[in-house]
XYZ file of C-alpha atoms in Angstrom:
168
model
C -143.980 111.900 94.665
C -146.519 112.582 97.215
C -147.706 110.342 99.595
C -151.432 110.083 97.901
C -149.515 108.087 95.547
C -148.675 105.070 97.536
C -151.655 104.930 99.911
C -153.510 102.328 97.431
C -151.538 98.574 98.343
C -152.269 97.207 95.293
C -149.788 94.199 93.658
C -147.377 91.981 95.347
C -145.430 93.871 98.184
C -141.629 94.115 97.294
C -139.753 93.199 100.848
C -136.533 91.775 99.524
C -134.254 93.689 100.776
C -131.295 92.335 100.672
C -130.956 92.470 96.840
C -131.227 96.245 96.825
C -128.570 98.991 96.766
C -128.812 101.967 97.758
C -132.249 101.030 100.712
C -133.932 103.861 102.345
C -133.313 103.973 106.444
C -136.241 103.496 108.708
C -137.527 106.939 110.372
C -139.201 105.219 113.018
C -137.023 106.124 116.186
C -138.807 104.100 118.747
C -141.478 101.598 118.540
C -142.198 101.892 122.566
C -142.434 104.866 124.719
C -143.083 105.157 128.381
C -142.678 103.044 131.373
C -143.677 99.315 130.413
C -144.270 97.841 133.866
C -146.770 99.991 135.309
C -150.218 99.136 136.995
C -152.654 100.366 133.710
C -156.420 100.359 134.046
C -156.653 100.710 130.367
C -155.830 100.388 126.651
C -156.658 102.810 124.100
C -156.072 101.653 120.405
C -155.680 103.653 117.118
C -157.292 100.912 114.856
C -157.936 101.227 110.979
C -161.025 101.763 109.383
C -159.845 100.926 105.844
C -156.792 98.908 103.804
C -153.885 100.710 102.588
C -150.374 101.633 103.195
C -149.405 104.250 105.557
C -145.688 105.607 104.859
C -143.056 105.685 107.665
C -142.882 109.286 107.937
C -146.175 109.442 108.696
C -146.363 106.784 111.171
C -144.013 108.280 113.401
C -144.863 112.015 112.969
C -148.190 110.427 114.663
C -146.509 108.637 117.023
C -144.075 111.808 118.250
C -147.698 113.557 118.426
C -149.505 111.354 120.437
C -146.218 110.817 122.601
C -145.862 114.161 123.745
C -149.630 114.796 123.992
C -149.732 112.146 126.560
C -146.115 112.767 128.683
C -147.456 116.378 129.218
C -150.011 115.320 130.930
C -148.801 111.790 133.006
C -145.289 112.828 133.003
C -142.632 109.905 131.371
C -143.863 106.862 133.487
C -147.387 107.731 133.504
C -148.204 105.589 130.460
C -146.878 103.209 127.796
C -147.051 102.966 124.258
C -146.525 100.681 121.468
C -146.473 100.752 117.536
C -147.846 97.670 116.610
C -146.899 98.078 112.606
C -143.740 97.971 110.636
C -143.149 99.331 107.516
C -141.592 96.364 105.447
C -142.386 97.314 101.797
C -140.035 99.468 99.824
C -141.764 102.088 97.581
C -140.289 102.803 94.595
C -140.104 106.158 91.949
C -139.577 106.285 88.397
C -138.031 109.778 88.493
C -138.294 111.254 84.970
C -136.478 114.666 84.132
C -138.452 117.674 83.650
C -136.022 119.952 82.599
C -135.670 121.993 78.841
C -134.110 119.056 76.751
C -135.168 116.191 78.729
C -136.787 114.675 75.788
C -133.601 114.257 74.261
C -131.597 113.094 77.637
C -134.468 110.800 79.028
C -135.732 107.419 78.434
C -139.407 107.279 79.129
C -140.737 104.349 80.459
C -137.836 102.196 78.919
C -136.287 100.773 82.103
C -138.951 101.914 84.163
C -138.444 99.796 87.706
C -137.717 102.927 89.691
C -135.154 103.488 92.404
C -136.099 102.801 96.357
C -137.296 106.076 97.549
C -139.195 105.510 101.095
C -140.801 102.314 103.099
C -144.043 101.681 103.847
C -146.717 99.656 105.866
C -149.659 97.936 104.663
C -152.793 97.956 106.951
C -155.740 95.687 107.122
C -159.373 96.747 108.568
C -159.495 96.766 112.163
C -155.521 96.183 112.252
C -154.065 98.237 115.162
C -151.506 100.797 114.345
C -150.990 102.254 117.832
C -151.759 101.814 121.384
C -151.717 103.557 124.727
C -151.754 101.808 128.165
C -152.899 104.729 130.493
C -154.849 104.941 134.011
C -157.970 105.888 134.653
C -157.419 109.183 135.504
C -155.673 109.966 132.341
C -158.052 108.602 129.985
C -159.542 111.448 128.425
C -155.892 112.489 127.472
C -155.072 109.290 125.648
C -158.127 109.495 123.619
C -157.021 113.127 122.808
C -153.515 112.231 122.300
C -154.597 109.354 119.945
C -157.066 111.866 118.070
C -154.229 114.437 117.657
C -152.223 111.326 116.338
C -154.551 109.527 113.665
C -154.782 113.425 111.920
C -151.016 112.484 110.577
C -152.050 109.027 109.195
C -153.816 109.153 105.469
C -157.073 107.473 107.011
C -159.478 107.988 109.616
C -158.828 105.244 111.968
C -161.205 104.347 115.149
C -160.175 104.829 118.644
C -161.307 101.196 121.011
C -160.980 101.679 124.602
C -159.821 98.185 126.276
C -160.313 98.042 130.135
C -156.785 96.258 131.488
C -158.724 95.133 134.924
C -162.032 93.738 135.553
C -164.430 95.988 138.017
C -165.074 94.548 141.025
C-alpha cells in the first residue's frame, strides 16, 4: 500500500514483537554519522510540525540525503549526526487478490488482521527527528543538508538552530 496510508497514527500502536512471525527488518543502517567528539559551535534540528508516523524507508532515505549533503562539504569528521527516532510500530496489510476469479478464491474481510509488511515511527509536534552538530563555518550547509532531507519525510518539519557555545 502506499505510504499515504499509514501516515495518520491513529489506535493503539502494535509493538509486540516477539509474538510475530515472519517481522519486517529495520532499514535504518546507522542511527549516527560523523565524528562524535568534535569541538561543534552548533546544532541544527529537523523538528516536526505535525503528529503522525513517518515509515522507516523514509526516515533513512532522509537521513542518507542529508548525510552526504553535509560530508561533501566538511569531509567525514567535519560534523555529527544523530537520528533521534525509532520506528517501533509494525504496520500491517490486508492483502486481498485482485486477480480474474478472486471472488471465488478470497475471503474478504473474514480474517482480516493483515500480515507485518513495514515498521514505522510515530512523531509528536516539536519532536526531533534529526540533528546535525556542525561548525560555524559550515552552517549554511547543514541547514541545506537538513532542507534536502525533510523533502523525503511525509511532513514539513521546521529546522531550529541551537548554538553549542555561549559568545563571549
Amino acid at each position: 500500500m502506499h505510504g499515504a496510508n499509514y501516515r495518520v497514527g491513529n489506535g493503539q500502536p502494535y509493538t509486540r514483537k516477539k509474538y510475530i512471525k515472519g517481522k519486517p527488518q529495520i532499514k535504518i543502517a546507522k542511527f549516527y554519522g560523523g565524528k562524535k567528539d568534535g569541538d561543534y559551535d552548533f546544532c541544527v534540528q529537523l523538528c516536526s510540525s505535525q503528529k503522525m508516523q513517518i515509515r522507516h524507508m523514509a526516515i533513512e532515505s532522509a537521513r542518507l540525503s542529508a548525510n552526504k549533503a553535509i560530508e561533501t562539504v566538511t569531509g567525514e569528521t567535519g560534523y555529527y549526526s544523530t537520528l533521534r527516532v525509532y520506528p517501533h510500530i509494525l504496520l500491517r496489510e490486508n492483502k486481498m487478490i485482485s486477480t480474474a476469479g478472486a471472488d471465488r478464491l478470497s475471503e474478504g474481510m473474514r480474517g482480516a488482521f493483515g500480515k507485518a509488511v513495514s515498521l514505522a515511527a510515530r512523531i509528536e509536534i516539536g519532536q526531533v527527528i534529526m540533528e546535525a552538530h556542525v561548525k560555524k563555518e559550515h552552517l549554511e550547509a547543514a541547514k541545506k543538508a537538513l532542507h534536502g532531507a525533510s523533502v523525503k519525510l511525509p511532513c514539513t518539519p521546521m529546522l531550529k538552530v541551537i548554538p553549542l557555545k555561549v559568545a563571549a
